[in-house]
Coordinates of C-alpha atoms in Angstrom, one line a residue:
M1 CA 174.0 42.1 313.6
I2 CA 170.4 43.1 312.8
R3 CA 170.6 41.4 309.3
R4 CA 172.0 38.2 310.9
D5 CA 169.2 38.1 313.5
L6 CA 166.6 38.5 310.8
L7 CA 168.1 35.7 308.8
L8 CA 168.2 33.4 311.8
R9 CA 164.6 34.2 312.7
S10 CA 163.5 33.5 309.1
A11 CA 165.3 30.1 309.1
L12 CA 163.6 29.2 312.4
L13 CA 160.2 30.2 311.2
G14 CA 160.7 28.2 308.0
T15 CA 161.3 24.9 310.0
A16 CA 159.0 25.6 313.0
G17 CA 156.4 23.1 311.8
L18 CA 158.8 20.3 311.0
S19 CA 160.1 17.5 313.1
P20 CA 163.9 17.7 313.8
R21 CA 164.5 14.9 311.3
Q22 CA 162.5 16.9 308.6
A23 CA 164.3 20.1 309.5
L24 CA 167.7 18.5 309.2
A25 CA 166.8 17.0 305.8
Q26 CA 165.6 20.4 304.6
E27 CA 168.8 22.1 305.7
Q28 CA 171.0 19.4 304.1
P29 CA 169.3 18.2 300.9
W30 CA 170.6 15.1 299.3
S31 CA 171.7 15.1 295.7
P32 CA 173.6 12.1 294.3
D33 CA 176.9 12.9 292.6
R34 CA 177.4 9.5 291.1
P35 CA 175.3 6.8 289.2
L36 CA 172.8 4.7 291.2
R37 CA 172.2 1.0 291.1
I38 CA 168.9 -0.7 291.6
I39 CA 169.6 -4.3 292.4
I40 CA 167.0 -6.7 291.0
P41 CA 167.3 -10.1 292.7
V42 CA 165.9 -12.2 289.9
S43 CA 166.6 -12.8 286.2
P44 CA 165.2 -10.5 283.5
G45 CA 161.5 -11.0 282.6
G46 CA 159.9 -11.4 286.0
S47 CA 157.6 -9.0 287.8
L48 CA 160.4 -7.6 290.0
D49 CA 162.4 -7.0 286.9
I50 CA 159.5 -5.1 285.3
L51 CA 159.1 -2.9 288.3
G52 CA 162.8 -2.2 288.8
R53 CA 163.3 -1.1 285.2
V54 CA 160.3 1.1 285.2
L55 CA 161.5 2.9 288.3
A56 CA 165.0 3.1 287.1
R57 CA 164.0 4.6 283.8
H58 CA 162.0 7.4 285.4
L59 CA 164.3 8.0 288.4
A60 CA 167.4 8.9 286.3
P61 CA 166.2 12.2 284.8
R62 CA 164.7 13.3 288.2
L63 CA 168.1 12.8 289.9
G64 CA 170.3 13.9 287.0
Q65 CA 172.3 10.8 287.4
P66 CA 172.3 7.4 285.5
V67 CA 170.4 4.7 287.2
V68 CA 171.4 1.1 286.3
A69 CA 168.9 -1.7 286.8
D70 CA 171.2 -4.6 287.7
N71 CA 169.9 -8.2 287.7
H72 CA 171.6 -10.2 290.4
P73 CA 169.9 -13.6 290.7
G74 CA 171.0 -16.5 292.8
A75 CA 170.5 -18.5 296.0
G76 CA 166.8 -17.7 296.1
S77 CA 167.5 -14.0 295.9
N78 CA 169.9 -14.2 299.0
L79 CA 172.9 -13.1 296.9
A80 CA 171.2 -9.8 296.1
F81 CA 169.9 -9.3 299.6
E82 CA 173.3 -9.8 301.1
L83 CA 175.0 -7.5 298.5
V84 CA 172.7 -4.6 299.4
A85 CA 172.8 -5.3 303.1
R86 CA 176.6 -4.9 302.9
A87 CA 176.7 -2.0 300.5
R88 CA 177.8 1.5 301.6
P89 CA 174.7 3.3 303.0
D90 CA 174.9 6.3 300.7
G91 CA 171.7 6.1 298.8
L92 CA 173.4 4.9 295.7
T93 CA 172.7 1.2 296.1
L94 CA 169.0 0.2 296.2
L95 CA 167.1 -3.1 296.2
V96 CA 163.8 -4.1 294.6
G97 CA 162.7 -6.2 297.5
S98 CA 159.7 -8.6 297.9
D99 CA 158.4 -11.5 300.0
P100 CA 161.6 -13.6 299.9
L101 CA 163.4 -11.0 301.9
T102 CA 161.1 -11.9 304.8
I103 CA 160.6 -15.6 303.9
N104 CA 164.2 -16.7 303.4
P105 CA 165.5 -16.4 307.0
S106 CA 163.1 -19.1 308.0
L107 CA 163.6 -21.2 304.9
Y108 CA 167.4 -21.4 304.6
P109 CA 169.7 -22.6 307.4
R110 CA 171.8 -19.5 307.3
V111 CA 171.4 -16.2 305.6
G112 CA 173.8 -13.2 305.6
F113 CA 171.1 -10.5 306.4
D114 CA 168.3 -9.6 308.7
P115 CA 165.3 -8.2 306.9
V116 CA 164.4 -5.8 309.6
R117 CA 167.9 -4.8 311.0
D118 CA 169.9 -4.6 307.8
F119 CA 167.6 -2.5 305.5
T120 CA 166.1 0.9 305.4
P121 CA 162.6 0.7 303.8
I122 CA 162.1 3.5 301.2
I123 CA 158.7 2.8 299.7
E124 CA 156.3 -0.1 299.2
A125 CA 155.5 0.3 295.5
V126 CA 153.0 -2.3 294.5
R127 CA 151.1 -5.5 295.4
A128 CA 149.9 -8.3 293.2
P129 CA 148.4 -11.8 293.4
Q130 CA 150.0 -15.0 292.2
V131 CA 148.2 -16.7 289.4
L132 CA 148.0 -20.4 288.7
V133 CA 148.6 -21.0 285.0
V134 CA 148.8 -24.0 282.8
N135 CA 149.7 -24.6 279.1
P136 CA 146.7 -24.3 276.8
R137 CA 147.2 -27.9 275.8
S138 CA 146.6 -28.9 279.4
P139 CA 143.5 -31.1 280.0
V140 CA 142.4 -28.9 282.9
T141 CA 140.3 -25.7 282.6
D142 CA 139.6 -24.7 286.2
V143 CA 140.9 -25.2 289.8
A144 CA 138.6 -28.2 290.5
S145 CA 139.8 -30.1 287.5
F146 CA 143.4 -29.1 288.3
I147 CA 143.0 -30.7 291.8
D148 CA 141.5 -33.9 290.3
W149 CA 144.4 -34.0 287.8
A150 CA 146.9 -33.6 290.6
K151 CA 145.3 -36.5 292.6
E152 CA 145.4 -38.7 289.5
Q153 CA 149.1 -37.9 289.0
E154 CA 149.9 -38.9 292.6
G155 CA 152.7 -36.4 293.0
R156 CA 154.1 -36.5 289.5
L157 CA 152.4 -33.3 288.4
T158 CA 155.0 -30.6 287.9
V159 CA 154.3 -27.2 289.5
A160 CA 156.9 -24.5 288.8
S161 CA 157.7 -21.4 290.7
Q162 CA 160.0 -18.4 290.4
G163 CA 162.4 -19.9 292.8
N164 CA 162.9 -21.8 296.1
G165 CA 161.4 -19.8 298.9
S166 CA 159.5 -17.5 296.5
I167 CA 155.9 -16.5 297.1
G168 CA 154.9 -18.7 294.3
H169 CA 156.7 -21.7 295.9
L170 CA 154.8 -21.1 299.2
A171 CA 151.5 -20.4 297.4
G172 CA 151.8 -23.8 295.8
A173 CA 152.8 -25.4 299.1
V174 CA 149.8 -23.9 300.9
F175 CA 147.5 -24.9 298.0
A176 CA 148.7 -28.5 298.1
Q177 CA 148.2 -28.6 301.8
Q178 CA 144.7 -27.2 301.7
A179 CA 143.7 -29.3 298.6
D180 CA 145.3 -32.5 300.0
V181 CA 147.4 -33.1 296.9
R182 CA 151.1 -33.6 296.1
F183 CA 153.2 -31.9 293.4
T184 CA 156.7 -32.1 292.1
H185 CA 158.0 -28.6 292.6
V186 CA 160.3 -27.2 289.9
P187 CA 162.0 -23.9 291.0
Y188 CA 163.4 -21.4 288.5
R189 CA 165.6 -18.3 288.8
G190 CA 162.8 -15.8 288.4
G191 CA 159.3 -15.7 286.9
G192 CA 160.5 -15.0 283.3
P193 CA 162.3 -18.3 282.7
A194 CA 159.5 -20.3 284.4
V195 CA 156.9 -18.7 282.2
I196 CA 159.0 -19.5 279.1
D197 CA 159.3 -23.1 280.0
L198 CA 155.6 -23.5 280.7
V199 CA 154.8 -21.9 277.3
A200 CA 157.2 -24.4 275.7
G201 CA 155.6 -27.3 277.6
H202 CA 158.6 -28.3 279.7
V203 CA 156.5 -28.0 282.9
E204 CA 152.8 -28.6 283.5
S205 CA 151.8 -25.7 285.7
L206 CA 153.1 -22.6 287.5
F207 CA 152.3 -20.3 290.4
V208 CA 153.8 -16.9 289.5
T209 CA 153.3 -13.3 290.2
L210 CA 150.6 -12.0 287.8
P211 CA 152.6 -9.4 285.9
A212 CA 155.2 -12.0 284.8
A213 CA 152.5 -14.0 283.0
I214 CA 149.7 -11.5 282.1
E215 CA 150.8 -10.9 278.4
H216 CA 151.0 -14.6 277.8
I217 CA 147.5 -15.1 279.3
R218 CA 146.1 -12.3 277.2
G219 CA 147.8 -13.8 274.1
G220 CA 146.4 -17.3 274.7
R221 CA 149.9 -18.8 275.3
L222 CA 148.9 -19.6 278.9
R223 CA 145.6 -20.5 280.5
A224 CA 144.9 -18.8 283.8
L225 CA 142.9 -21.0 286.2
A226 CA 142.8 -18.7 289.2
V227 CA 144.4 -15.8 291.1
T228 CA 145.5 -16.2 294.7
G229 CA 144.2 -13.0 296.3
A230 CA 141.0 -12.5 298.2
E231 CA 139.5 -10.6 295.3
R232 CA 139.7 -11.0 291.5
S233 CA 142.3 -8.9 289.8
P234 CA 141.0 -5.9 287.7
A235 CA 143.6 -6.8 285.1
I236 CA 142.0 -10.1 284.4
P237 CA 138.5 -9.8 285.9
D238 CA 137.1 -13.0 284.3
V239 CA 139.7 -15.2 286.1
P240 CA 138.3 -16.3 289.5
T241 CA 140.1 -16.6 292.8
V242 CA 141.2 -19.8 294.3
A243 CA 139.1 -19.0 297.3
E244 CA 135.8 -18.7 295.4
T245 CA 136.4 -21.8 293.3
A246 CA 137.8 -24.5 295.6
L247 CA 139.6 -23.4 298.8
P248 CA 137.7 -20.8 300.9
G249 CA 139.9 -18.3 302.7
F250 CA 142.9 -18.8 300.4
D251 CA 144.8 -15.5 300.2
V252 CA 148.4 -15.1 299.1
V253 CA 149.5 -11.7 297.7
T254 CA 153.0 -10.4 297.0
W255 CA 154.4 -7.0 297.9
Q256 CA 157.3 -5.3 296.1
G257 CA 159.2 -2.1 297.1
I258 CA 162.5 -0.3 297.3
L259 CA 164.9 -0.6 300.2
A260 CA 168.4 0.7 301.0
P261 CA 171.1 -0.5 303.3
A262 CA 170.6 0.2 307.0
G263 CA 172.2 3.6 308.0
T264 CA 171.3 5.4 304.8
P265 CA 171.1 9.1 305.6
Q266 CA 167.6 10.5 306.3
A267 CA 168.1 13.2 303.6
A268 CA 168.6 10.5 301.0
T269 CA 165.7 8.4 302.2
D270 CA 163.4 11.4 302.1
R271 CA 164.4 12.4 298.7
L272 CA 164.2 8.9 297.2
T273 CA 160.8 8.3 298.9
A274 CA 159.4 11.5 297.4
E275 CA 160.9 10.8 293.9
F276 CA 159.5 7.2 293.8
A277 CA 156.1 8.3 295.1
A278 CA 156.0 11.0 292.3
I279 CA 157.0 8.3 289.7
L280 CA 154.3 5.9 290.9
A281 CA 151.7 8.7 290.7
L282 CA 152.5 9.4 287.0
P283 CA 149.4 8.4 284.9
E284 CA 151.5 6.5 282.4
V285 CA 153.3 4.6 285.2
A286 CA 150.3 3.9 287.3
G287 CA 148.2 2.9 284.3
D288 CA 150.9 0.7 282.9
L289 CA 151.5 -1.1 286.2
A290 CA 147.7 -1.6 286.6
R291 CA 147.4 -3.2 283.1
Q292 CA 150.2 -5.5 284.1
G293 CA 148.3 -6.7 287.2
F294 CA 149.9 -4.6 289.9
T295 CA 148.0 -2.6 292.5
V296 CA 150.0 0.6 293.2
T297 CA 150.3 1.2 297.0
A298 CA 153.1 3.8 297.3
N299 CA 153.3 3.3 301.1
G300 CA 156.1 5.4 302.7
P301 CA 158.9 4.3 305.0
D302 CA 156.9 3.9 308.2
R303 CA 154.2 1.8 306.8
F304 CA 156.6 -0.2 304.7
A305 CA 158.8 -0.9 307.7
A306 CA 155.7 -2.1 309.6
L307 CA 154.9 -4.4 306.7
V308 CA 158.4 -5.9 306.6
R309 CA 158.3 -6.5 310.4
A310 CA 154.9 -8.2 310.2
E311 CA 155.9 -10.3 307.2
A312 CA 159.1 -11.4 309.0
E313 CA 156.9 -12.6 311.9
R314 CA 154.3 -14.3 309.7
W315 CA 156.3 -16.6 307.3
P316 CA 158.1 -18.9 309.8
A317 CA 154.9 -20.5 310.9
V318 CA 153.7 -20.9 307.2
V319 CA 157.1 -22.5 306.3
R320 CA 156.8 -24.9 309.2
S321 CA 153.2 -25.8 308.5
T322 CA 153.7 -26.5 304.8
G323 CA 157.0 -28.2 305.1
A324 CA 158.4 -26.0 302.4
R325 CA 162.2 -26.3 301.9
S326 CA 164.8 -24.3 300.0
E327 CA 165.9 -27.4 298.0

């Protein structure tokens, strides 16, 4: 009896400073007994693909289970979102989510998910600006000459994006609205294919998340005219912002993070958040992401959930004001 009381007292003291949720997670640690899947909602080569594969590669040895990075493009990323929203909430199916998760419900007539209700945010990993790029053979060298070129083309100038409803699509729509120009929008299934076609000269310009294009910019295969954030990117500091060159106040930045299906056990959420935060803090990971044009944020579930809610409220007005459509 005395020994049992001592053990009970020790257990109580060990969790006295924890919330009930934390105490429960500590008493019932989560450890996966099967492989995990990280669903990437775009084709290989884009910035989401880059992030998803980096995290999958480092997560596997930390959990002691294989982690498969599974590209699942289609319907503006809605197929992947719906797949994860309907998956078993056991911590074994995860999503690399980004802006379309909160944009698409206002862009498409019907979607099979709710960005707030159907997902459990794990960690906001990174943010990055979009970059406006052209082929080096293009006649334009800056944003001002790009606007003049668009006006001369009277709507015929092709501006690609990583997909209907993507942040690049909306960045281009906001740009066109503020610059009072018209474009022909060419959507792709991910940033990778869009970059490849721009390099080949099949389209004339592109708004895309910076990491998807940065190596082509550095290699001279693409010409960067401007980034869309409020500040210049440390990865390409010589490239100005849209705001400083032509359109004051222009600011469009993407976020990317990991989410799980709603109802995922708290113990799994806590373990995954801790593991991903540790991975993002590794010098080789953080340094590599920074060189690719990402800013590592590593914001936990509460702050990430607040961001998702705010973005879900923000984008409907933008979609209405720009007239952006999913087709």
